Short mmCIF file of C-alpha atoms and ligand atoms in Angstrom, two decimals:
data_model
loop_
_atom_site.label_atom_id
_atom_site.label_comp_id
_atom_site.label_asym_id
_atom_site.label_seq_id
_atom_site.Cartn_x
_atom_site.Cartn_y
_atom_site.Cartn_z
CA MET A 10 134.05 75.06 85.49
CA SER A 11 137.42 73.80 86.66
CA ASN A 12 138.16 70.61 88.48
CA ARG A 13 135.70 70.22 91.32
CA ARG A 14 138.08 67.86 93.05
CA ASP A 15 139.96 71.02 93.92
CA PHE A 16 136.98 71.89 96.07
CA PHE A 17 136.99 70.64 99.55
CA ARG A 18 135.27 72.03 102.47
CA TYR A 19 137.55 72.83 105.29
CA THR A 20 136.25 74.46 108.37
CA LEU A 21 138.44 75.96 111.00
CA VAL A 22 136.12 76.48 113.89
CA ALA A 23 136.53 80.03 115.08
CA ALA A 24 139.83 80.22 113.25
CA ALA A 25 140.83 83.62 114.43
CA GLY A 26 139.23 83.05 117.81
CA ALA A 27 142.10 80.66 118.26
CA ALA A 28 144.43 83.04 116.46
CA LEU A 29 147.91 83.46 117.74
CA THR A 30 148.30 86.85 119.22
CA GLY A 31 151.47 88.84 119.46
CA CYS A 32 152.99 92.25 118.92
CA VAL A 33 156.04 93.78 117.31
CA GLN A 34 157.57 96.92 118.76
CA ASN A 35 157.82 100.01 116.62
CA ASN A 36 158.95 103.25 118.24
CA ASP A 37 157.81 101.94 121.59
CA LYS A 38 154.35 101.20 120.20
CA ALA A 39 153.11 97.65 120.08
CA ILE A 40 151.76 96.73 116.66
CA PRO A 41 149.24 93.87 116.85
CA GLN A 42 150.31 90.79 114.93
CA SER A 43 147.63 88.21 115.66
CA SER A 44 147.68 85.65 112.90
CA ASN A 45 144.99 83.62 111.29
CA PRO A 46 146.02 79.95 111.41
CA ALA A 47 144.55 79.45 107.94
CA SER A 48 146.63 82.25 106.46
CA VAL A 49 149.52 81.28 104.20
CA LYS A 50 151.52 83.06 101.55
CA GLY A 51 150.79 82.43 97.91
CA ARG A 52 149.85 84.18 94.70
CA PRO A 53 147.59 84.23 92.79
CA VAL A 54 144.86 84.32 95.38
CA VAL A 55 141.15 85.08 95.51
CA ILE A 56 139.13 85.57 98.69
CA ALA A 57 135.41 86.28 98.98
CA THR A 58 132.87 86.82 101.73
CA TRP A 59 130.58 83.92 102.54
CA ASN A 60 130.78 80.45 101.05
CA ASN A 61 130.97 81.78 97.51
CA LEU A 62 133.14 78.92 96.19
CA ILE A 63 131.87 79.22 92.65
CA ALA A 64 132.74 82.91 92.71
CA THR A 65 136.32 82.27 93.85
CA GLU A 66 136.64 79.47 91.33
CA THR A 67 135.38 81.68 88.51
CA ALA A 68 137.70 84.49 89.54
CA MET A 69 140.73 82.19 89.75
CA LYS A 70 139.90 80.78 86.32
CA LYS A 71 139.98 84.31 84.92
CA LEU A 72 143.38 84.90 86.49
CA THR A 73 144.85 81.65 85.20
CA GLU A 74 143.52 82.43 81.73
CA GLY A 75 145.48 85.67 81.82
CA GLY A 76 142.72 88.02 82.91
CA SER A 77 143.51 90.95 85.18
CA ALA A 78 142.77 91.00 88.89
CA LEU A 79 139.89 93.33 88.09
CA ASP A 80 138.50 90.92 85.48
CA ALA A 81 138.74 88.21 88.13
CA ALA A 82 136.99 90.17 90.88
CA GLU A 83 134.23 91.25 88.51
CA ALA A 84 133.70 87.73 87.16
CA GLY A 85 133.49 86.37 90.70
CA ALA A 86 131.02 89.01 91.82
CA ARG A 87 128.75 88.29 88.86
CA ILE A 88 128.14 84.74 90.13
CA PRO A 89 125.91 85.58 93.12
CA GLU A 90 124.45 88.53 91.18
CA ALA A 91 122.96 86.06 88.70
CA ASP A 92 121.94 83.49 91.32
CA PRO A 93 118.19 83.67 92.07
CA ASN A 94 118.77 81.80 95.31
CA ASP A 95 121.12 84.38 96.71
CA VAL A 96 118.73 86.71 98.50
CA SER A 97 121.23 89.49 99.21
CA VAL A 98 122.69 90.14 95.79
CA GLY A 99 121.40 90.99 92.30
CA TYR A 100 118.67 88.84 90.76
CA GLY A 101 116.58 87.31 93.57
CA GLY A 102 117.83 89.84 96.12
CA LEU A 103 115.16 90.75 98.65
CA PRO A 104 113.50 94.07 97.82
CA ASP A 105 113.09 97.25 99.81
CA ARG A 106 109.89 97.85 101.78
CA ASP A 107 108.12 99.01 98.58
CA GLY A 108 108.97 95.83 96.70
CA ASN A 109 111.79 97.28 94.60
CA VAL A 110 115.09 95.43 94.30
CA THR A 111 117.73 98.16 94.48
CA LEU A 112 121.38 97.35 94.02
CA ASP A 113 124.69 98.80 95.20
CA ALA A 114 128.12 97.81 93.86
CA CYS A 115 131.66 99.04 93.42
CA VAL A 116 135.02 98.02 92.00
CA MET A 117 138.55 99.22 92.68
CA ASP A 118 141.69 98.30 90.77
CA ASP A 119 145.43 98.13 91.38
CA LYS A 120 145.96 101.71 90.21
CA GLY A 121 143.46 103.14 92.70
CA ASN A 122 140.75 103.66 90.08
CA SER A 123 137.24 103.03 91.30
CA GLY A 124 133.65 103.02 90.11
CA ALA A 125 130.35 102.52 91.85
CA VAL A 126 126.61 102.47 91.38
CA CYS A 127 123.92 102.64 93.99
CA PHE A 128 120.11 102.53 94.15
CA LEU A 129 120.22 100.88 90.74
CA LYS A 130 117.07 99.03 89.67
CA ASN A 131 116.41 96.36 87.04
CA ILE A 132 120.01 95.61 86.04
CA LYS A 133 121.25 92.17 86.94
CA HIS A 134 124.96 92.95 87.07
CA PRO A 135 125.57 96.20 88.95
CA VAL A 136 129.24 95.26 89.42
CA SER A 137 129.75 95.46 85.67
CA VAL A 138 127.96 98.81 85.54
CA ALA A 139 130.28 100.01 88.34
CA ARG A 140 133.25 98.98 86.22
CA LYS A 141 131.85 100.96 83.28
CA VAL A 142 131.47 103.99 85.57
CA MET A 143 135.16 103.60 86.39
CA GLU A 144 136.28 103.10 82.82
CA ASN A 145 133.90 105.22 80.78
CA THR A 146 133.03 108.25 82.92
CA PRO A 147 134.99 110.90 84.82
CA HIS A 148 132.97 109.99 87.96
CA ASN A 149 133.27 107.59 90.86
CA MET A 150 129.64 106.89 91.64
CA ILE A 151 126.31 107.19 89.86
CA CYS A 152 123.00 106.48 91.53
CA GLY A 153 119.33 105.78 90.88
CA SER A 154 117.75 106.76 87.58
CA GLY A 155 121.07 108.24 86.43
CA ALA A 156 122.76 104.90 87.01
CA LEU A 157 120.00 103.08 85.12
CA GLU A 158 120.19 105.50 82.22
CA PHE A 159 123.95 105.09 82.13
CA ALA A 160 123.68 101.28 82.26
CA LEU A 161 121.26 101.28 79.34
CA SER A 162 123.59 103.54 77.37
CA GLN A 163 126.33 100.95 77.93
CA GLY A 164 124.24 98.13 76.51
CA PHE A 165 122.87 96.56 79.71
CA ILE A 166 119.27 95.39 79.52
CA GLU A 167 116.45 96.01 81.97
CA GLU A 168 115.11 92.94 83.76
CA ASP A 169 112.68 92.30 86.57
CA LEU A 170 114.91 91.20 89.43
CA LEU A 171 112.12 90.13 91.77
CA THR A 172 111.82 86.35 91.65
CA GLU A 173 108.77 84.36 92.66
CA GLY A 174 110.55 83.54 95.92
CA SER A 175 111.58 87.10 96.78
CA ARG A 176 108.11 88.42 95.87
CA LYS A 177 106.51 85.90 98.23
CA ALA A 178 108.96 86.75 101.01
CA TRP A 179 108.18 90.45 100.59
CA GLN A 180 104.41 89.78 100.59
CA GLU A 181 104.88 87.82 103.80
CA TRP A 182 106.86 90.70 105.29
CA LEU A 183 104.08 93.13 104.31
CA LYS A 184 101.68 91.37 106.67
CA GLU A 185 103.52 92.81 109.66
CA LYS A 186 105.71 95.42 107.99
CA LYS A 187 108.11 95.14 110.84
CA TYR A 188 110.86 97.56 110.00
CA GLN A 189 114.05 96.29 111.50
CA PRO A 190 117.04 98.09 110.09
CA VAL A 191 119.36 95.42 111.42
CA ILE A 192 120.90 92.69 109.43
CA ASN A 193 119.36 89.28 109.67
CA ILE A 194 122.51 87.38 110.34
CA GLU A 195 121.02 84.17 109.02
CA ARG A 196 120.43 85.64 105.64
CA HIS A 197 123.11 87.85 104.27
CA ASP A 198 125.43 86.99 101.47
CA THR A 199 126.74 90.24 100.09
CA ILE A 200 129.85 89.45 98.16
CA GLY A 201 133.07 91.34 98.70
CA ILE A 202 135.79 89.72 96.62
CA LEU A 203 139.53 90.46 96.47
CA ALA A 204 141.79 89.07 93.75
CA MET A 205 145.55 89.24 93.36
CA ASP A 206 147.42 87.98 90.32
CA LYS A 207 150.73 86.14 90.45
CA ASP A 208 152.64 89.40 90.13
CA GLY A 209 150.87 91.01 93.08
CA ARG A 210 148.38 93.22 91.26
CA LEU A 211 145.28 93.59 93.43
CA SER A 212 141.67 94.48 92.68
CA GLY A 213 138.32 94.05 94.37
CA ALA A 214 134.58 94.23 93.94
CA CYS A 215 131.60 94.39 96.24
CA THR A 216 127.95 93.96 95.29
CA THR A 217 124.67 93.69 97.19
CA SER A 218 120.94 94.25 97.22
CA GLY A 219 121.47 95.69 100.70
CA LEU A 220 119.34 95.20 103.73
CA SER A 221 116.07 93.47 103.02
CA TYR A 222 112.97 95.67 103.37
CA LYS A 223 115.13 98.76 103.79
CA MET A 224 113.67 102.21 103.28
CA SER A 225 113.50 103.23 99.65
CA GLY A 226 116.72 104.95 98.65
CA ARG A 227 118.79 103.56 101.51
CA ILE A 228 122.43 103.00 100.56
CA GLY A 229 124.73 100.78 102.59
CA ASP A 230 128.49 100.43 102.79
CA SER A 231 128.93 98.13 99.82
CA PRO A 232 129.25 100.73 97.02
CA ILE A 233 131.25 103.14 99.17
CA ILE A 234 134.97 103.10 98.53
CA GLY A 235 136.71 102.74 101.89
CA ALA A 236 133.65 101.22 103.55
CA GLY A 237 132.62 98.08 101.64
CA LEU A 238 135.89 97.84 99.72
CA PHE A 239 139.32 99.37 99.58
CA VAL A 240 142.40 98.48 97.56
CA ASP A 241 145.87 99.97 97.83
CA ASN A 242 148.21 98.05 95.63
CA GLU A 243 151.23 98.97 97.76
CA ILE A 244 149.71 97.53 100.91
CA GLY A 245 146.74 95.23 100.41
CA ALA A 246 142.97 95.23 100.22
CA ALA A 247 139.92 94.71 102.39
CA CYS A 248 136.18 94.22 102.03
CA ALA A 249 133.18 94.03 104.29
CA THR A 250 129.79 92.49 104.79
CA GLY A 251 127.19 93.14 107.44
CA LEU A 252 125.29 96.09 108.78
CA GLY A 253 126.29 98.81 106.34
CA GLU A 254 125.49 101.73 108.60
CA LEU A 255 128.15 100.62 111.08
CA VAL A 256 130.67 99.65 108.42
CA THR A 257 130.30 103.06 106.79
CA GLN A 258 130.56 104.97 110.05
CA THR A 259 133.86 103.26 110.81
CA LEU A 260 135.11 103.17 107.21
CA GLY A 261 136.13 99.60 107.89
CA SER A 262 137.90 98.60 104.68
CA PHE A 263 139.99 101.76 104.50
CA LEU A 264 140.79 101.39 108.18
CA ILE A 265 142.06 97.84 107.66
CA VAL A 266 144.34 98.83 104.80
CA GLU A 267 145.70 101.76 106.81
CA LEU A 268 146.34 99.52 109.80
CA MET A 269 148.21 97.09 107.54
CA ARG A 270 150.23 100.06 106.27
CA MET A 271 151.19 100.70 109.90
CA GLY A 272 152.37 97.10 110.22
CA TYR A 273 149.31 95.30 111.56
CA SER A 274 148.92 91.77 110.26
CA PRO A 275 145.80 91.32 108.07
CA GLN A 276 144.18 89.39 110.91
CA ALA A 277 144.99 92.00 113.55
CA ALA A 278 143.68 94.74 111.24
CA CYS A 279 140.35 92.91 110.79
CA GLU A 280 140.08 92.42 114.53
CA GLU A 281 140.62 96.12 115.17
CA ALA A 282 137.98 97.03 112.57
CA VAL A 283 135.54 94.76 114.40
CA ASN A 284 136.46 96.43 117.71
CA ARG A 285 135.60 99.81 116.22
CA ILE A 286 132.27 98.49 114.94
CA ILE A 287 131.39 97.15 118.36
CA ARG A 288 132.27 100.45 120.04
CA ARG A 289 130.19 102.35 117.49
CA ALA A 290 127.24 99.97 117.90
CA GLU A 291 127.40 100.34 121.66
CA ALA A 292 127.44 104.12 121.35
CA ALA A 293 124.48 104.02 118.96
CA GLY A 294 122.55 101.46 120.98
CA VAL A 295 122.51 99.00 118.08
CA THR A 296 122.13 95.34 119.04
CA ASP A 297 121.72 92.05 117.17
CA TYR A 298 123.88 92.83 114.18
CA GLN A 299 126.68 91.27 112.24
CA ALA A 300 129.67 92.74 110.44
CA GLY A 301 132.58 90.82 108.99
CA PHE A 302 135.80 91.79 107.23
CA LEU A 303 138.34 90.16 104.95
CA ALA A 304 141.85 91.49 104.37
CA LEU A 305 144.61 90.48 102.00
CA ASP A 306 148.21 91.63 102.03
CA LYS A 307 150.77 91.66 99.25
CA ASN A 308 152.12 88.21 100.16
CA GLY A 309 148.67 86.72 99.82
CA GLU A 310 148.29 86.35 103.56
CA HIS A 311 144.78 87.03 104.75
CA GLY A 312 142.73 88.01 107.75
CA ALA A 313 139.04 87.43 108.52
CA PHE A 314 137.00 88.40 111.52
CA SER A 315 133.44 89.24 112.47
CA VAL A 316 131.37 90.56 115.33
CA VAL A 317 129.41 87.40 116.02
CA GLN A 318 129.76 83.79 114.98
CA GLY A 319 128.61 82.71 111.56
CA PHE A 320 130.77 84.61 109.11
CA ASN A 321 132.51 82.35 106.65
CA TYR A 322 134.51 83.01 103.51
CA ALA A 323 135.90 81.31 100.43
CA LEU A 324 139.63 81.24 99.72
CA TYR A 325 141.25 80.02 96.51
CA GLN A 326 145.00 79.80 96.97
CA ASN A 327 147.75 77.30 96.26
CA ASN A 328 145.36 75.23 94.09
CA LYS A 329 142.76 74.77 96.80
CA ASN A 330 139.33 76.34 96.93
CA ILE A 331 137.99 76.14 100.46
CA VAL A 332 135.47 77.59 102.85
CA LEU A 333 136.75 78.80 106.20
CA GLU A 334 134.95 79.95 109.28
CA ALA A 335 136.09 83.35 110.53
CA GLY A 336 136.78 84.06 114.16
CA HIS A 337 134.46 86.37 116.00
CA LYS A 338 134.58 88.78 118.90
CA LEU A 339 131.24 88.40 120.72
C1 SD4 B 430 124.46 96.62 103.38
N1 SD4 B 430 126.55 95.52 103.80
O1 SD4 B 430 123.80 97.05 102.44
C2 SD4 B 430 125.28 95.37 103.15
C3 SD4 B 430 124.48 94.21 103.63
C4 SD4 B 430 125.17 92.91 103.61
O2 SD4 B 430 124.95 90.69 103.18
O3 SD4 B 430 126.35 92.75 103.82
N2 SD4 B 430 124.43 91.89 103.32
O4 SD4 B 430 124.45 97.12 104.49
#
């Protein structure tokens, strides 16, 4: 582990809430340029949802050791996957309503290659299986028993991913079996991680155990290219966390990259993605939810924004590894 003195916790309260807003004109159309006060230029850079400082540190270490952006994103994503105390990802992730931990993950690299797995059981590192799907199959996504079979063929080993803690939490939930397909905003840590090397090559990864106590077979946004993650090496990258149904219906990460292609700043693009989520939620009558986005452009400038307060993220850039609080709309 690298120098922990590099770690300092720096919170910008409602950073983008205080963001500077502005527009540039393009063919008589105003292009939103709100900026995130914490956003600076600089490569290499790694950014990850939630306070995943060890993940950003691990990813940056990979980059400085000469690893690719994809190696970095994968290495970072594996940190919460292996952490039994992270109840939204990998080992220790809260199970579905039947007590099964089912995992979704994807990766995307600088060339536009992608791989994903979903509804994968008993494999601790779905992000690495997603990478194998990308590298060793002609497919983009493999799910369920097919994904497990594929993982085993690639040398992964089956493990019970339910910890004592997550089993107890599930048994507690069983007493009432209250099915609430809305994210518990106090308890979600899905990691979306974006890494860019010093030469501007971008990659990303996203991995989750999804909504706790979800219906068996439910898939969220996280393994879906364009929803939980999108990378376009010409423009930038984006990733998401939060209520996957809404993120998927608005294709948030793809939307953000396309808005940046049109000239939106990374911050303005995240804010617009959140606006779309809110409109969709209103139309669907969904309340009490969270969704948050991160965006990175080719200069290393970033954006971060969420629906409600409480979304933070880790940023490793210019030799500092810090946690920042994202701005929010509601
Ligand atoms: C999902 N987006 O499966 C994920 C949940 C999440 O932290 O972000 N949890 O809908």
